[in-house]
Coordinates of C-alpha atoms in Angstrom, one line a residue:
Chain A
M290 CA 113.7 24.0 139.5
K291 CA 112.5 27.3 139.0
F292 CA 112.5 30.6 137.5
R293 CA 110.5 33.3 137.2
S294 CA 111.6 36.9 136.2
K295 CA 109.5 40.6 134.6
I296 CA 110.8 43.8 132.7
I297 CA 108.4 46.8 132.6
D298 CA 111.5 49.5 131.7
I299 CA 110.3 50.1 128.4
G300 CA 114.4 51.2 128.0
C301 CA 115.5 47.6 129.1
L302 CA 113.0 45.8 127.4
N303 CA 114.5 48.0 124.1
N304 CA 117.9 46.1 125.6
F305 CA 117.2 42.4 125.7
T306 CA 115.3 42.6 123.3
R307 CA 118.2 43.8 120.6
V308 CA 120.7 41.6 122.4
V309 CA 118.1 38.7 121.7
T310 CA 118.2 40.0 118.2
T311 CA 122.2 40.3 118.1
I312 CA 122.6 35.9 118.6
S313 CA 119.4 35.0 116.9
K314 CA 122.1 36.3 114.1
L315 CA 124.9 33.9 115.6
T316 CA 123.5 31.0 116.1
K317 CA 119.7 29.2 115.2
T318 CA 120.4 27.4 119.0
C319 CA 122.5 28.7 121.1
V320 CA 122.4 28.0 125.5
L321 CA 120.4 29.5 128.0
R322 CA 122.5 30.2 131.6
L323 CA 120.9 31.2 133.8
T324 CA 121.9 31.9 137.2
P325 CA 121.0 34.5 140.6
D326 CA 123.5 37.4 139.4
N327 CA 123.6 36.8 135.5
L328 CA 121.5 34.8 132.0
Y329 CA 124.9 33.8 130.1
F330 CA 124.0 32.5 125.4
V331 CA 126.6 30.2 125.5
L332 CA 127.6 28.3 122.0
S333 CA 129.8 25.7 122.4
G334 CA 132.8 25.2 119.6
K335 CA 132.1 21.9 119.5
V336 CA 132.7 20.3 116.0
A337 CA 128.8 20.7 115.4
N338 CA 128.6 24.5 115.2
G339 CA 132.4 24.8 112.8
G340 CA 134.4 25.3 115.8
V341 CA 132.2 29.0 116.5
G342 CA 132.4 29.3 120.0
M343 CA 130.8 32.4 121.6
W344 CA 129.8 33.6 124.9
C345 CA 127.4 36.6 125.9
E346 CA 127.2 38.1 129.1
L347 CA 124.3 39.5 130.6
S348 CA 123.6 40.8 134.9
Q349 CA 120.1 40.2 135.1
A350 CA 119.6 43.3 138.0
N351 CA 120.3 45.5 133.7
F352 CA 117.2 44.6 132.7
F353 CA 114.7 42.7 135.2
D354 CA 113.4 43.7 138.1
E355 CA 112.1 40.8 139.0
F356 CA 114.5 38.0 138.8
Q357 CA 113.6 35.1 140.5
L358 CA 116.1 32.0 140.6
E359 CA 116.1 28.5 142.0
G360 CA 118.3 26.1 140.6
V361 CA 118.7 21.9 140.5
S362 CA 120.0 22.1 143.7
V363 CA 121.6 24.5 146.2
K364 CA 124.9 24.3 146.4
A365 CA 124.6 24.4 141.5
N366 CA 122.2 27.4 141.7
E367 CA 121.5 27.2 138.0
V368 CA 119.4 26.3 135.1
C369 CA 120.8 25.5 131.4
L370 CA 118.6 25.6 129.0
E371 CA 118.9 24.6 124.6
L372 CA 116.3 26.8 123.1
A373 CA 116.0 28.6 119.5
P374 CA 117.3 32.2 120.0
E375 CA 115.5 33.6 117.0
N376 CA 111.5 32.1 119.2
L377 CA 112.9 34.4 121.8
S378 CA 113.6 37.5 119.6
R379 CA 110.4 37.1 118.3
A380 CA 108.7 36.3 121.3
L381 CA 110.2 39.7 122.8
R382 CA 109.9 41.9 119.1
T383 CA 106.1 41.9 119.3
A384 CA 105.9 43.0 123.4
Q385 CA 107.7 46.0 121.7
N386 CA 104.9 48.2 123.7
A387 CA 103.5 46.5 126.6
K388 CA 103.3 47.3 130.1
A389 CA 105.6 44.2 131.4
V390 CA 106.8 41.8 130.4
K391 CA 107.0 37.9 132.6
I392 CA 109.3 35.9 131.1
K393 CA 108.8 31.6 133.1
L394 CA 109.8 28.7 133.0
T395 CA 106.8 26.6 132.7
K396 CA 106.0 22.7 132.3
K397 CA 103.6 22.8 129.2
H398 CA 103.1 19.6 127.1
C399 CA 107.2 20.1 127.2
P400 CA 109.4 22.5 129.0
C401 CA 108.5 26.4 127.7
L402 CA 110.3 29.8 128.3
T403 CA 106.9 31.6 128.7
V404 CA 107.2 35.2 126.6
A405 CA 103.4 36.9 128.6
A406 CA 103.0 40.4 127.4
E407 CA 100.7 42.6 128.8
L408 CA 99.3 45.2 126.6
P409 CA 98.1 48.3 127.0
T410 CA 94.2 48.9 126.4
M411 CA 92.0 51.5 125.9
S412 CA 89.9 49.8 128.4
S413 CA 90.2 48.2 132.2
M414 CA 90.2 44.8 130.4
S415 CA 93.4 43.2 130.4
R416 CA 95.4 42.0 127.1
V417 CA 97.7 39.2 127.4
V418 CA 99.8 37.7 124.4
T419 CA 101.4 34.6 125.8
H420 CA 104.3 32.8 123.9
D421 CA 105.7 29.4 124.3
I422 CA 109.2 28.7 122.9
P423 CA 109.6 24.8 123.7
V424 CA 112.7 24.6 125.4
D425 CA 115.6 21.3 126.0
V426 CA 117.1 21.3 130.1
I427 CA 119.8 20.6 129.9
P428 CA 121.0 17.9 132.7
R429 CA 123.8 18.4 135.1
R430 CA 125.7 16.0 134.0
L431 CA 127.0 18.5 130.3
W432 CA 127.4 21.8 132.4
N433 CA 130.9 21.4 132.2
D434 CA 130.5 22.4 128.2
F435 CA 129.1 25.2 129.0
Q436 CA 131.6 26.9 130.8
E437 CA 133.5 30.5 130.2
P438 CA 135.3 30.2 127.8
S439 CA 139.1 31.2 129.0
M440 CA 141.1 33.7 127.3
P441 CA 143.2 32.1 124.9
D442 CA 146.8 33.1 125.6
F443 CA 146.7 35.1 122.1
D444 CA 150.6 36.5 120.5
V445 CA 148.4 39.4 119.0
S446 CA 145.9 41.7 121.1
I447 CA 144.3 44.8 118.7
Y448 CA 141.0 47.0 118.5
M449 CA 138.9 47.0 116.1
P450 CA 138.1 49.0 113.1
P451 CA 134.7 50.4 113.9
L452 CA 132.8 47.5 112.5
K453 CA 130.6 48.4 109.9
I454 CA 133.7 49.4 108.2
M455 CA 134.9 45.7 108.4
K456 CA 131.0 44.5 108.3
N457 CA 131.5 46.6 104.0
V458 CA 134.7 45.3 103.4
V459 CA 134.3 41.4 104.7
D460 CA 131.4 41.4 102.3
R461 CA 133.2 42.2 99.6
M462 CA 136.1 40.1 99.9
K463 CA 133.5 37.4 100.5
N464 CA 131.9 37.6 97.3
L465 CA 135.2 37.1 96.2
S466 CA 136.4 34.7 98.0
N467 CA 135.8 31.4 100.9
F468 CA 138.1 31.9 102.7
L469 CA 140.0 35.9 104.3
V470 CA 143.8 35.8 105.9
I471 CA 143.1 38.8 109.6
E472 CA 145.9 39.9 110.8
A473 CA 147.3 42.1 113.4
N474 CA 150.5 43.9 115.2
M475 CA 151.1 45.1 118.2
N476 CA 151.1 48.1 116.7
G477 CA 148.1 48.9 115.9
E478 CA 147.7 48.0 113.0
M479 CA 145.8 45.2 110.8
N480 CA 144.9 44.0 107.6
L481 CA 142.2 42.0 105.5
K482 CA 143.8 40.0 103.1
I483 CA 141.9 37.4 100.3
E484 CA 143.3 36.0 97.0
T485 CA 142.1 33.7 94.7
D486 CA 143.0 33.1 91.0
L487 CA 141.4 36.8 89.5
V488 CA 142.3 38.9 92.0
S489 CA 144.6 39.4 95.7
V490 CA 142.6 42.6 97.9
T491 CA 144.6 43.8 101.1
T492 CA 142.6 45.8 103.2
H493 CA 145.3 48.0 105.2
F494 CA 143.4 49.3 108.3
K495 CA 146.5 51.3 111.3
D496 CA 146.5 53.4 114.0
L497 CA 143.4 51.6 116.0
G498 CA 146.0 50.6 119.6
N499 CA 146.0 47.4 121.5
P500 CA 144.1 47.0 124.6
P501 CA 146.7 47.5 128.0
W502 CA 146.5 42.9 128.5
G503 CA 148.5 43.8 132.5
G504 CA 151.3 41.3 132.7
D505 CA 150.2 37.9 131.4
G506 CA 149.1 39.4 128.0
S507 CA 151.1 39.1 124.7
Q508 CA 154.8 38.7 125.6
H509 CA 156.2 40.5 122.8
S510 CA 158.7 42.5 122.9
Q511 CA 159.3 46.2 121.7
G512 CA 161.5 44.6 119.2
D513 CA 158.6 42.6 117.2
Q514 CA 155.7 45.0 117.7
E515 CA 155.6 45.2 113.7
T516 CA 155.3 41.8 113.8
M517 CA 151.8 40.1 111.6
V518 CA 150.2 37.5 113.2
Q519 CA 146.9 36.2 111.1
A520 CA 144.4 33.2 111.2
R521 CA 143.0 32.2 108.3
V522 CA 138.6 31.9 108.5
D523 CA 135.5 30.8 107.0
V524 CA 134.5 34.8 105.3
R525 CA 131.1 33.1 106.5
K526 CA 132.0 33.6 109.5
L527 CA 132.7 36.3 110.2
Q528 CA 130.5 37.8 108.3
Q529 CA 127.5 35.9 110.6
F530 CA 129.8 38.0 113.4
L531 CA 130.0 41.5 111.3
M532 CA 126.0 41.1 110.4
G533 CA 125.2 40.9 113.7
Q534 CA 125.9 43.9 115.4
Q535 CA 123.2 46.2 115.4
F536 CA 124.0 48.9 117.2
N537 CA 128.1 50.4 118.0
P538 CA 130.3 48.3 121.3
S539 CA 131.9 50.5 124.0
K540 CA 134.4 48.6 123.1
A541 CA 135.9 45.8 119.8
M542 CA 138.4 43.4 119.9
C543 CA 139.9 41.2 118.7
N544 CA 142.8 38.9 119.4
I545 CA 143.8 36.2 117.2
V546 CA 146.5 32.9 117.8
Q547 CA 149.1 32.0 115.0
N548 CA 147.1 30.3 113.0
S549 CA 145.2 28.9 115.5
I550 CA 141.8 30.2 116.1
L551 CA 140.6 34.6 116.2
H552 CA 138.8 35.4 119.1
L553 CA 136.7 38.2 118.9
I554 CA 135.0 40.5 122.1
L555 CA 133.0 43.6 122.3
L556 CA 131.7 44.9 125.3
Y557 CA 128.2 47.1 125.8
E558 CA 127.2 49.3 128.5
D559 CA 125.7 46.4 129.9
V560 CA 126.6 43.3 127.8
S561 CA 129.6 41.4 126.9
L562 CA 129.7 39.1 123.5
Q563 CA 133.1 36.8 122.6
Y564 CA 133.5 35.0 120.0
F565 CA 135.7 32.5 118.8
I566 CA 136.2 31.4 115.3
P567 CA 138.5 28.9 114.9
A568 CA 141.6 29.0 111.7
V569 CA 141.8 26.6 108.3
A570 CA 144.9 25.8 107.5
Chain B
M111 CA 151.0 49.5 101.0
P112 CA 149.7 52.7 101.0
L113 CA 149.5 55.8 99.2
S114 CA 151.9 57.3 100.3
T115 CA 154.3 55.3 100.0
Q116 CA 154.4 53.7 96.9
S117 CA 157.9 54.1 95.5
Q118 CA 158.6 56.5 92.6
A119 CA 159.5 53.8 91.0
D120 CA 156.8 51.8 91.1
E121 CA 155.6 55.1 89.1
A122 CA 157.7 54.7 86.0
Q123 CA 156.6 51.6 85.4
Y124 CA 153.2 51.7 84.9
V125 CA 152.2 52.5 81.8
L126 CA 148.8 53.5 82.4
V127 CA 148.0 55.0 85.5
A128 CA 144.0 56.9 86.5
S129 CA 142.8 58.1 89.3
L130 CA 139.3 59.7 91.1
D131 CA 137.9 61.6 94.0
N132 CA 135.6 59.3 93.9
A133 CA 135.5 56.0 92.8
R134 CA 131.6 55.4 92.5
N135 CA 131.6 57.8 89.6
I136 CA 133.7 54.5 87.4
S137 CA 131.7 52.0 89.6
N138 CA 128.1 53.2 88.4
I139 CA 129.1 54.0 84.9
L140 CA 130.1 50.2 84.8
K141 CA 127.2 49.0 86.6
A142 CA 125.3 49.8 83.6
I143 CA 127.0 48.2 81.4
T144 CA 127.7 44.4 84.3
F145 CA 125.4 41.2 81.9
K146 CA 128.4 39.4 81.2
D147 CA 132.2 38.7 83.5
H148 CA 134.5 39.5 80.3
A149 CA 135.6 43.6 79.9
I150 CA 137.1 44.4 78.0
F151 CA 139.1 47.5 78.5
N152 CA 141.2 50.1 75.8
A153 CA 142.4 52.9 76.9
T154 CA 143.5 55.6 75.1
P155 CA 145.3 59.6 75.3
N156 CA 140.8 60.3 74.7
G157 CA 139.7 58.0 78.0
L158 CA 138.8 54.7 78.6
K159 CA 136.0 52.1 76.8
V160 CA 135.3 49.6 78.6
T161 CA 133.4 47.3 75.8
V162 CA 131.1 43.5 77.5
E163 CA 129.8 41.9 74.6
D164 CA 127.2 39.1 74.6
S165 CA 126.3 36.2 71.7
K166 CA 128.0 38.1 69.3
C167 CA 125.0 39.7 69.5
L168 CA 124.4 42.4 71.7
Q169 CA 127.5 44.5 73.0
A170 CA 127.6 47.4 75.5
N171 CA 130.4 50.2 75.6
A172 CA 130.9 52.7 78.6
F173 CA 132.8 55.1 77.4
I174 CA 134.7 57.5 80.0
Q175 CA 136.6 60.6 79.0
A176 CA 140.2 61.3 80.3
D177 CA 138.9 64.5 81.6
I178 CA 136.7 63.2 84.0
F179 CA 140.0 60.9 86.3
Q180 CA 141.6 64.2 88.2
E181 CA 144.9 62.0 86.9
F182 CA 144.6 60.2 83.3
T183 CA 148.1 59.3 82.4
I184 CA 149.1 57.1 79.9
K185 CA 152.1 56.3 77.8
E186 CA 151.1 54.1 74.9
D187 CA 148.5 55.2 72.2
S188 CA 147.0 52.2 72.8
V189 CA 146.9 50.2 76.7
G190 CA 144.1 46.5 75.7
F191 CA 143.2 44.5 78.9
Q192 CA 141.1 42.7 79.8
V193 CA 139.4 41.7 83.5
N194 CA 136.7 39.6 85.1
L195 CA 133.9 42.7 85.8
T196 CA 132.1 41.2 88.8
V197 CA 135.4 41.1 90.4
L198 CA 136.1 44.8 90.0
L199 CA 133.0 46.0 90.5
D200 CA 133.1 44.8 94.3
C201 CA 137.2 46.2 94.5
L202 CA 135.5 49.2 93.5
T203 CA 132.6 49.3 96.1
I204 CA 134.8 47.9 99.0
F205 CA 133.5 49.7 101.3
G206 CA 130.0 49.3 101.1
G207 CA 129.9 52.2 98.2
S208 CA 128.4 54.6 99.8
T209 CA 126.0 56.9 99.1
V210 CA 126.3 60.3 102.0
P211 CA 127.4 63.6 100.9
G212 CA 130.7 63.8 101.8
V213 CA 131.9 60.0 101.9
S214 CA 133.9 59.0 99.0
T215 CA 136.2 56.5 97.9
A216 CA 139.5 57.9 96.5
L217 CA 141.1 55.4 93.2
R218 CA 144.1 55.0 91.7
M219 CA 143.9 52.6 89.5
C220 CA 147.8 51.8 88.0
Y221 CA 148.9 49.3 85.3
M222 CA 152.1 47.8 83.7
G223 CA 151.2 46.6 80.9
Y224 CA 150.7 42.8 79.4
G225 CA 150.6 40.4 81.6
H226 CA 151.1 42.8 84.6
P227 CA 147.7 42.5 86.9
L228 CA 145.1 45.9 87.3
T229 CA 146.4 47.6 90.4
L230 CA 143.7 49.3 92.5
F231 CA 143.8 51.8 95.0
L232 CA 141.3 52.3 97.5
E233 CA 141.2 55.5 100.5
E234 CA 138.5 55.8 102.4
G235 CA 138.8 57.6 106.2
G236 CA 142.5 56.9 106.7
V237 CA 141.5 53.3 105.8
V238 CA 144.1 51.4 102.0
T239 CA 142.7 48.4 100.5
V240 CA 145.3 47.8 97.3
C241 CA 143.6 45.5 94.4
K242 CA 145.3 43.2 92.0
I243 CA 143.5 42.2 89.4
N244 CA 144.2 39.5 87.1
T245 CA 144.7 40.4 83.5
Q246 CA 143.7 38.6 79.9
E247 CA 144.5 38.8 76.8
P248 CA 142.3 40.8 74.8
E249 CA 140.3 39.8 73.2
E250 CA 138.8 42.0 69.9
P251 CA 135.2 43.9 69.9
I252 CA 132.7 42.6 67.3
D253 CA 132.8 45.8 65.4
F254 CA 128.9 45.8 64.9
D255 CA 130.1 48.6 61.6
F256 CA 127.2 50.7 62.5
C257 CA 128.0 53.9 60.9
S258 CA 125.9 57.7 61.3
S259 CA 125.8 57.4 57.5
N260 CA 123.8 54.0 57.4
V261 CA 121.4 55.7 60.3
T262 CA 117.6 55.2 58.9
N263 CA 116.3 56.2 61.8
K264 CA 117.1 58.3 64.8
V265 CA 114.9 59.6 68.4
I266 CA 116.3 60.9 71.2
L267 CA 114.0 60.8 74.0
Q268 CA 114.3 61.8 77.7
S269 CA 115.2 59.9 80.0
E270 CA 112.3 59.8 82.3
S271 CA 109.7 58.0 79.4
L272 CA 111.2 55.7 78.7
K273 CA 111.7 54.4 82.4
E274 CA 108.5 54.3 82.4
A275 CA 107.7 51.8 79.4
F276 CA 110.3 49.6 80.2
S277 CA 109.7 49.4 83.8
E278 CA 105.7 48.6 82.0
L279 CA 107.5 45.3 79.2
D280 CA 105.4 42.6 79.0
M281 CA 108.6 40.5 80.4
T282 CA 107.1 37.6 78.9
S283 CA 107.0 38.3 75.6
E284 CA 110.4 37.2 74.1
V285 CA 110.9 40.3 71.7
L286 CA 110.8 43.7 71.3
Q287 CA 109.1 45.6 68.3
V288 CA 110.6 48.0 67.3
T289 CA 108.4 51.2 65.0
M290 CA 109.8 54.3 63.9
S291 CA 108.1 55.6 61.1
P292 CA 108.0 59.3 59.0
S293 CA 104.2 58.6 59.9
Q294 CA 102.0 57.5 62.2
P295 CA 102.6 55.8 64.6
Y296 CA 106.1 57.8 64.8
F297 CA 108.4 55.6 67.0
R298 CA 106.0 52.2 69.0
L299 CA 107.0 49.8 71.1
S300 CA 105.2 46.8 71.1
T301 CA 105.0 43.4 73.2
F302 CA 103.8 40.2 72.5
G303 CA 103.0 38.2 75.8
N304 CA 101.2 36.1 76.6
S305 CA 98.4 38.1 78.1
G306 CA 97.6 39.6 74.6
N307 CA 100.2 41.8 72.2
A308 CA 100.9 45.6 74.8
H309 CA 101.9 48.6 71.7
Y310 CA 103.5 52.0 73.4
D311 CA 103.3 54.9 71.7
Y312 CA 105.7 58.1 71.5
P313 CA 104.0 60.5 68.9
K314 CA 106.2 63.3 67.4
D315 CA 105.6 66.1 69.0
S316 CA 105.6 65.3 72.6
D317 CA 107.7 67.2 75.6
M318 CA 110.0 63.9 76.1
M319 CA 110.8 63.8 71.9
E320 CA 113.6 66.1 71.5
L321 CA 114.7 64.8 68.5
F322 CA 112.7 63.5 65.6
Q323 CA 114.5 62.5 62.5
C324 CA 112.9 59.9 60.9
T325 CA 113.0 58.0 57.2
K326 CA 111.3 55.2 56.0
T327 CA 109.5 53.4 58.0
Q328 CA 111.0 50.4 59.8
T329 CA 108.9 47.6 62.0
N330 CA 112.5 45.2 63.6
R331 CA 112.1 43.1 66.9
Y332 CA 115.4 42.8 69.1
K333 CA 115.2 39.7 71.3
M334 CA 113.6 40.8 75.3
S335 CA 116.9 38.8 77.3
L336 CA 119.5 41.1 75.4
L337 CA 118.2 44.1 75.4
K338 CA 117.5 43.6 79.6
P339 CA 120.1 44.3 80.9
S340 CA 120.3 47.9 79.3
T341 CA 117.8 48.8 81.4
K342 CA 120.7 49.6 83.7
A343 CA 122.1 52.1 82.0
L344 CA 118.2 53.7 81.1
A345 CA 118.2 53.6 84.7
L346 CA 121.2 56.6 85.0
S347 CA 120.9 57.8 82.0
C348 CA 118.9 60.8 80.8
K349 CA 118.8 61.1 77.5
V350 CA 118.4 58.6 74.9
S351 CA 119.4 58.2 71.4
V352 CA 117.3 55.3 69.9
R353 CA 118.7 54.1 66.2
T354 CA 118.0 51.8 63.2
D355 CA 120.3 51.8 60.7
S356 CA 119.5 49.5 57.0
R357 CA 120.4 46.3 58.0
G358 CA 117.3 47.1 61.5
F359 CA 121.0 47.3 64.1
L360 CA 120.2 48.8 67.3
S361 CA 122.0 51.3 68.8
L362 CA 121.2 53.1 72.4
Q363 CA 123.3 55.5 73.7
Y364 CA 122.8 56.7 76.5
L365 CA 123.9 60.1 78.1
V366 CA 124.6 59.5 81.7
R367 CA 125.5 62.5 84.5
N368 CA 127.6 61.3 87.1
D369 CA 127.7 62.8 91.1
D370 CA 129.8 65.7 89.5
G371 CA 127.6 66.4 87.1
Q372 CA 130.2 65.4 84.0
I373 CA 128.9 63.5 81.7
C374 CA 129.8 60.1 79.8
F375 CA 127.8 57.6 77.4
V376 CA 126.9 54.1 78.0
E377 CA 126.5 52.9 74.0
Y378 CA 124.2 49.3 73.5
Y379 CA 124.5 47.6 70.1
C380 CA 121.8 44.9 69.5
C381 CA 121.8 42.4 66.2
P382 CA 117.4 42.1 65.1
D383 CA 115.8 39.1 65.4
E384 CA 115.8 36.9 62.6
E385 CA 112.4 35.2 61.7
V386 CA 113.0 31.4 61.4
G387 CA 112.4 28.8 58.6
E388 CA 112.6 32.7 56.6
D389 CA 114.0 32.2 53.3

């Protein structure tokens, strides 16, 4: 098992830092899956995580100037590590004006992801700051838990409203209720609703548009375009997802399986992020 | 239900309809009296009065005149109800209560009468939110019986000068002592805290003093914990009138200018702190 990589471009470094920071706001621990072409940050939708799942995919070529990986074996050319993304985010943030950042897998007193930032100096002496981030190497027999989740057979798929507006609304709704109903139809309409003993609040978004998913997407006929499909979710989980977003994605989509799951997809230029929130009764 | 598709039938049933182009004009002033959840609303053709009370010793009133609203229709002489103020404020700022110029939340507030919820229609950037806030039986606000004919001492100050004093007040002091007098020290705020006593004196001919009408030397103490909520109103205001009556009751009237330059009033009444063990 061997992994070493290097980022020189400051833009790439900023982008990678931004991605890791976003991930760190979504979850305390996650799995980093490294393949020769891609990096994945994965949270499997286990009960321990409250059923929330995450899948974030980055193409290494978009970020790294050097990327060498030797996996567990030739056949399984991958490395799977469990880490706290906050640690990686913090290490990268201190390296914001670095000339180069090296990230490699090392064996110290425990397995570590070592981030070495070469900082600019006035003299000829080089200055390197090194962070060792402890990781757990995930054995191969458990890899199945961290495969790409299959696209749920959703009942409705819709583009999301501007995330900042949605965040404001969800923030207030969280003050009022623990649960939120999100509903949408194939006519570009989405509603966010809460209801308590004191108050009921509904926010209506319209003209959002529905993504074209080819033939195998939603099987809705023209007739029931207006039918609302809903999922009741924990407000905090939705809020956490919205809080983590630092930049507007090029596309934000929301798929709902009636009373079962809320599937959020954000597409950025060089990153894709999927987030799964289970519905509650 | 978007604003435009509201049926005429519904419209006819409302006893109170109030519309505002900028919901901040009402949310800001309500923030100035938010120290307890229960707020008593009383609407008359003159406008809206919102009352919040604490411990039967403190009362805050916000007055929002009818002409602040773009539309203010009331079908009865007086309409009263009680709602949870924290919930109302969360609803009014559902879109974040943005302070960016040019971005504002339009509000339409409707009430169908006794037993019905207070319905808010809010719109910003084409997104509509409908809130139905359950109402309760309105309680009778305490009558502090504070008449202007009984006022012993009165000063009007630029809020700026009082903000400074209040931000530096020693909060370890249980009481704030207010001395008003026709002679020295004219207008004095005193605290008695852990680290000693402090006095803030305002000369009567200060630029900050707009009016000075003190007829008798009066020294009263007020619980700091009761006065603390009034600093929210002070922060928003541009002028403040401080009055005491012959019983030592304190009246603080704040003049608040909203985003559109209109004027609203917030008023706090506070009972003096009685000395324990005094006969």
